[in-house]
Short mmCIF file of C-alpha atoms in Angstrom, two decimals:
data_model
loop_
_atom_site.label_atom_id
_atom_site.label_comp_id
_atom_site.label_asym_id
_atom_site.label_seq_id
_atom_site.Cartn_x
_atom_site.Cartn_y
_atom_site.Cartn_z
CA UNK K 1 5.18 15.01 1.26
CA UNK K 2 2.03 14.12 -0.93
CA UNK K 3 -1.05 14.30 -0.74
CA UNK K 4 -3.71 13.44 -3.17
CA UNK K 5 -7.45 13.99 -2.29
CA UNK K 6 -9.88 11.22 -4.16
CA UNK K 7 -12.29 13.22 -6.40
CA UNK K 8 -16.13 13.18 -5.07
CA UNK K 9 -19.64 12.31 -7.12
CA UNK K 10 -21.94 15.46 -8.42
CA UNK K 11 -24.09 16.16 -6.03
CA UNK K 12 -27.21 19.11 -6.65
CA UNK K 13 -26.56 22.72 -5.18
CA UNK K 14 -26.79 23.18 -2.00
CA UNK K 15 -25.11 20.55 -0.24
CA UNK K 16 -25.38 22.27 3.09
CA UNK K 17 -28.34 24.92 3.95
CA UNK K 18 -29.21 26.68 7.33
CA UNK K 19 -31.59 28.94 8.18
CA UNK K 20 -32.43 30.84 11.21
CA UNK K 21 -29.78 28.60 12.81
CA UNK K 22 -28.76 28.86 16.68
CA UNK K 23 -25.90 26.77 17.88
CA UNK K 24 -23.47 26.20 21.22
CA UNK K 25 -22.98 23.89 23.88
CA UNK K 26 -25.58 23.13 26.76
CA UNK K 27 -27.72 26.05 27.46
CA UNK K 28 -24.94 28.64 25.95
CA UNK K 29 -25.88 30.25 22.44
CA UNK K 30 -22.51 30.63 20.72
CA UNK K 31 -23.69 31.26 16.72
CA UNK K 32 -27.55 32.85 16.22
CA UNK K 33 -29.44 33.67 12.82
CA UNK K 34 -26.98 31.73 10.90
CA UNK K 35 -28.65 31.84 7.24
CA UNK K 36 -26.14 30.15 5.16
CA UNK K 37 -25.42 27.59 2.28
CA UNK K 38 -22.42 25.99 0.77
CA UNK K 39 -22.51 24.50 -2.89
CA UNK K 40 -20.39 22.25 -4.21
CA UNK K 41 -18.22 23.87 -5.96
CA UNK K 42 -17.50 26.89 -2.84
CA UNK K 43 -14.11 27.21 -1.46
CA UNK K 44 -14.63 29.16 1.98
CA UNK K 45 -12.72 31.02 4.53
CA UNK K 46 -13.88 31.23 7.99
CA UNK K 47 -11.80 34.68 9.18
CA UNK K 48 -12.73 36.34 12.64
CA UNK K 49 -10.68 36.28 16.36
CA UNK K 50 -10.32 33.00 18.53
CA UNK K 51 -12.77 32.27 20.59
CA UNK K 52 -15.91 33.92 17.90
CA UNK K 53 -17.03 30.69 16.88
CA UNK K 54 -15.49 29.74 13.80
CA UNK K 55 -14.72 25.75 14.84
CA UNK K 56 -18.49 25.61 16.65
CA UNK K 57 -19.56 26.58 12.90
CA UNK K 58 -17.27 23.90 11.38
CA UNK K 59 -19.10 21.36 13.90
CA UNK K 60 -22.42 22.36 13.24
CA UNK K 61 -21.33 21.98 9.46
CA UNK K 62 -19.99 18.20 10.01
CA UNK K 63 -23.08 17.55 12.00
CA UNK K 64 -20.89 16.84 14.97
CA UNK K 65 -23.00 19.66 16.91
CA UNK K 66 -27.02 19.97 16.67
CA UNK K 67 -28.70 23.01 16.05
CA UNK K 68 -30.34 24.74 19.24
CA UNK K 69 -32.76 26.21 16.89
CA UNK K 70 -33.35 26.63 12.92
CA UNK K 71 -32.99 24.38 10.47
CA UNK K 72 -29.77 22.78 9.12
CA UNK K 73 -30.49 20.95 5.96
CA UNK K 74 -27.78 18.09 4.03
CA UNK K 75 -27.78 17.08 0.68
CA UNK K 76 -29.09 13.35 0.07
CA UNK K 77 -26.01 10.87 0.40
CA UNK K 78 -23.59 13.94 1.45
CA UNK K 79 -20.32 12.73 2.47
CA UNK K 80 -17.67 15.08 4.83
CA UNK K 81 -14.61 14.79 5.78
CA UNK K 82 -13.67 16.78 8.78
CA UNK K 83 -10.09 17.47 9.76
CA UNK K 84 -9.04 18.85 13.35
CA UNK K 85 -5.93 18.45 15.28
CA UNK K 86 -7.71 17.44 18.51
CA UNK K 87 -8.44 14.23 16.49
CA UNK K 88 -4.73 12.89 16.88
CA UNK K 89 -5.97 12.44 20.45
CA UNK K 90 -8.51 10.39 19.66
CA UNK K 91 -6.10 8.26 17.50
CA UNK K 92 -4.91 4.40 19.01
CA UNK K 93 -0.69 5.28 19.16
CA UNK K 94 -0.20 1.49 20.03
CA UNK K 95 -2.12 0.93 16.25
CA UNK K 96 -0.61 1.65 12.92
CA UNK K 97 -1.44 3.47 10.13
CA UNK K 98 -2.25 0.58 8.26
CA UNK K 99 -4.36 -1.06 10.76
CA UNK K 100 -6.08 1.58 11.04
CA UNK K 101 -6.93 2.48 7.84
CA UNK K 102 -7.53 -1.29 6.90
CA UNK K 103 -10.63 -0.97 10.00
CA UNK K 104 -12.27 2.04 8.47
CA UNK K 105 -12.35 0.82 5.12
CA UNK K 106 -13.48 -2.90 6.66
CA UNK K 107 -16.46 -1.27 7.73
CA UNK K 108 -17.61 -0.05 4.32
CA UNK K 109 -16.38 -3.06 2.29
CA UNK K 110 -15.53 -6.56 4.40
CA UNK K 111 -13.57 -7.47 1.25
CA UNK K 112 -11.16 -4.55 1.21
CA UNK K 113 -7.74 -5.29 0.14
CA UNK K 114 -4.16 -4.99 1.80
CA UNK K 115 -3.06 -3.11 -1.88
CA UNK K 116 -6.29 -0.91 -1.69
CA UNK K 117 -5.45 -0.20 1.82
CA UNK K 118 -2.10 0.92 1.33
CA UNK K 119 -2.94 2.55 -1.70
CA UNK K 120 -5.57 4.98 0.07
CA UNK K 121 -2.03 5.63 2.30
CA UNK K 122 0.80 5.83 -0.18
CA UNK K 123 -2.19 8.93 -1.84
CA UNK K 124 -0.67 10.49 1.34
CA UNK K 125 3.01 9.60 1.26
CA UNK K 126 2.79 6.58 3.61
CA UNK K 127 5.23 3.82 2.06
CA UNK K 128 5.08 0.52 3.35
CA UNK K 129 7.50 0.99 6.05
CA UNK K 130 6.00 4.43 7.66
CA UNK K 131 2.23 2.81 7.77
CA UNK K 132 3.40 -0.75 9.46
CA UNK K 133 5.29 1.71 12.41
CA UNK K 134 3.02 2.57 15.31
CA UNK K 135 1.39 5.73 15.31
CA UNK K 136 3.09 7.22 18.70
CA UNK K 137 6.52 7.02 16.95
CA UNK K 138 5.16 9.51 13.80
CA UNK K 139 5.70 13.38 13.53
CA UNK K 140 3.21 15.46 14.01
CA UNK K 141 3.15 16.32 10.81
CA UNK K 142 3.23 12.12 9.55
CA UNK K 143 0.23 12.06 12.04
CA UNK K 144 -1.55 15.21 10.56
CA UNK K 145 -1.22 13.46 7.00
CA UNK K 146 -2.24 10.52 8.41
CA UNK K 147 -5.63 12.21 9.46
CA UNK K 148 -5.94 13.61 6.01
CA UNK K 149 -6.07 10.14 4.84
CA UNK K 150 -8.58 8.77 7.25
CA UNK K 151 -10.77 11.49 6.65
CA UNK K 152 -10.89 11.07 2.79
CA UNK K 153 -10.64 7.49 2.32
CA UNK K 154 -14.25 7.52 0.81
CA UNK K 155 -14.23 11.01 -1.09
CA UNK K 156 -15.94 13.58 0.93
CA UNK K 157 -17.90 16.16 -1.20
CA UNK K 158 -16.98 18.49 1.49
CA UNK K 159 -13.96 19.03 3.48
CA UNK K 160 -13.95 20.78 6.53
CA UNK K 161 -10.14 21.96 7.30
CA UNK K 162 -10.00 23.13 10.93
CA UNK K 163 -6.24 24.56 11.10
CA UNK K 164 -4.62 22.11 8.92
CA UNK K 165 -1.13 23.28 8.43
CA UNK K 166 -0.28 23.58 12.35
CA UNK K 167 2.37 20.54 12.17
CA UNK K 168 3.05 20.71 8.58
CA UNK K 169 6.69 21.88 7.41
CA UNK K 170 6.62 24.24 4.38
CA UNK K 171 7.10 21.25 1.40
CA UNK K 172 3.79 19.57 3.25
CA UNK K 173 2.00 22.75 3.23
CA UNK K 174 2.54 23.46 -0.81
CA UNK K 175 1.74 19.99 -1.54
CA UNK K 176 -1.63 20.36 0.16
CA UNK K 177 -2.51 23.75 -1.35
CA UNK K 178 -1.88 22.26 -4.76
CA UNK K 179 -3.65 18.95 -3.53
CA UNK K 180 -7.04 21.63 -2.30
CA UNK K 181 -6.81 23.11 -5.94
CA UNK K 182 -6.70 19.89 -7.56
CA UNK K 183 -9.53 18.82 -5.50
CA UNK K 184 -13.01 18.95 -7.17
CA UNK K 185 -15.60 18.91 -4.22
CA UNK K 186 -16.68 22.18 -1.79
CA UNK K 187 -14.44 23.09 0.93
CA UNK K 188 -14.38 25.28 4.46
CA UNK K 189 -11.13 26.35 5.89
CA UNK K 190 -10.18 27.72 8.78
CA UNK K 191 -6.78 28.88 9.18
CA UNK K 192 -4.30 31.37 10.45
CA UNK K 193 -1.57 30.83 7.49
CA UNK K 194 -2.63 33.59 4.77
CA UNK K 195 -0.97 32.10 2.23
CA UNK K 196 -3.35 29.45 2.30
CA UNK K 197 -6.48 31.07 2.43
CA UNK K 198 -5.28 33.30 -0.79
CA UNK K 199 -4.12 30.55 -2.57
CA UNK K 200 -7.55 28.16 -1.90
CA UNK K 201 -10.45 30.10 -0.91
CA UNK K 202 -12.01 32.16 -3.25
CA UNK K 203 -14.90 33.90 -1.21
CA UNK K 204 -14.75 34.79 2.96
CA UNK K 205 -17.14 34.59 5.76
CA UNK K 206 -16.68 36.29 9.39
CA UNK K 207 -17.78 35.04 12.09
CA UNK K 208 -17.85 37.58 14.95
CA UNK K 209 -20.54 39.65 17.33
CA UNK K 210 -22.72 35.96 17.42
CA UNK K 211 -22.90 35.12 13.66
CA UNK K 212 -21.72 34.75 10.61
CA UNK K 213 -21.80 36.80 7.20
CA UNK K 214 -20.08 37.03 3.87
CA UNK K 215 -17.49 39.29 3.24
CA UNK K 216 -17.10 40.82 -0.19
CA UNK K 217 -13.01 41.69 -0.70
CA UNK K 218 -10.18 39.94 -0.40
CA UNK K 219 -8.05 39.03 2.60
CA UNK K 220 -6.17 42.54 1.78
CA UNK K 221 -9.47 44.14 2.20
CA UNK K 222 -10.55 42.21 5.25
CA UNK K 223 -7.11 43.45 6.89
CA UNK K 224 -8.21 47.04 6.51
CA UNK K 225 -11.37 45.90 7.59
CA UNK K 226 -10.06 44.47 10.94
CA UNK K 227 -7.61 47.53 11.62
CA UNK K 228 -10.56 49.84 10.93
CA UNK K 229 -12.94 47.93 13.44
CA UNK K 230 -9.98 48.03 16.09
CA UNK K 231 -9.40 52.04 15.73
CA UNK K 232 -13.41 52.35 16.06
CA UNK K 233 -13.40 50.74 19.34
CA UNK K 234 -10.35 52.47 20.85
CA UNK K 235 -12.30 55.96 19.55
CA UNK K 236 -15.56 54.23 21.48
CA UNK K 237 -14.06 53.24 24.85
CA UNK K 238 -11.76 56.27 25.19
CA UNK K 239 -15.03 58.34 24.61
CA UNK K 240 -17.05 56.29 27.22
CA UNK K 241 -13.57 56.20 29.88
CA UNK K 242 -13.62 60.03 29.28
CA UNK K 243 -17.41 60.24 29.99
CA UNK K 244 -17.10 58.31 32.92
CA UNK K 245 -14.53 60.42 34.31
CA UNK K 246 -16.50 63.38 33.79
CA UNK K 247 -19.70 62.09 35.51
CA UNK K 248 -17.06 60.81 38.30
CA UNK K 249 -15.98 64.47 38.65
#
């Protein structure tokens, strides 16, 4: 497997701002007081439980989701590329790779190339064979790369990584932690391999209780952290089950 991210412009510090930020869908507040920025140089782990908020943060991020209140501000000529695995659904399996990737690139430059094209592929281990095959016969993993591609072809200063080892085997998974390090723009993972997280991110944010904050430690100390939090709430609802009980009596 390879995979080989194209290296972004300099942009100026930060790329991404928010302040006071509220965020969810319809009338439901999922995030509040979000007062964050990401530079372009941060690598960043979103940690917390499923179902806290951590993709509705990577939306807000790509601008996919609008701010119920706050501000969200973008750096001038910003560029993202957002990864998720719900986008294989959104994906044309009668299509091929290289079709495709030859329409996205179209749209930014009529005069695109077929070796350009297949260049921007074979940076992601597509050989000419694999991109001319339809995209319902790939693995999940040939599709996952195959997102990786689309979502880079015009080098992102950010990447936001929403689970992106869930169909990759273990050689695909190294060759994308080396191809994160080698990468030179900002980027926000979310992820349940901690291998990854170590070997990329180099500071954490939680997102839990209706917002977001940094963590200072390490995934280590963020373990404790979590075990700690657990045993304080068994302690909390045994004393309030015991209370009850004694007010029942």
């Amino acid at each position: 497997a390879r995979f080989t991210f194209p290296e972004p412009g300099e942009l100026s510090p930060p790329i991404v701002a928010m302040r006071d930020v509220s965020v969810g869908y319809d009338d439901k507040v999922v995030l509040r007081k979000l007062d964050l920025r990401i530079d372009p140089d941060d690598r960043i782990a979103l940690l917390g439980a499923n179902g806290n908020g951590k993709s509705t943060l990577m939306k807000l991020i790509a601008g996919k989701l609008e701010a119920m209140s706050g501000e969200v501000t973008r750096a001038n000529k910003l560029r993202i590329g957002y990864f998720s695995q719900h986008q294989t659904e959104e994906l044309d399996v009668t299509s091929t790779p290289y079709q495709e990737m030859f329409t996205l690139m179209r749209q930014s430059n009529p005069d695109v190339t077929e070796p350009k094209v297949r260049a921007k592929l074979g940076a992601f281990g597509f050989s000419k064979d694999l991109a001319d095959n339809t995209i319902q016969s790939l693995s999940g993993g040939e599709k996952a790369r195959l997102l990786f591609a689309i979502m880079s072809f015009d080098a992102p200063h950010l990447l936001l990584l929403d689970e992106p080892t869930n169909h990759l085997d273990i050689d695909a998974r190294e060759a994308l932690v080396q191809a994160l390090n080698n990468y030179e723009g900002a980027i926000v993972i979310v992820s349940h391999d901690p291998n990854m997280v170590e070997r990329v991110a180099d500071r954490l944010w939680v997102v839990r209780d209706g917002g977001c904050h940094h963590f200072d430690g390490d995934l280590d100390d963020y373990r404790d952290y979590t075990i700690q939090m657990r045993r304080d709430k068994r302690k909390k609802d045994k004393k309030k089950k015991d209370k009850d009980k004694e007010n029942k009596d």
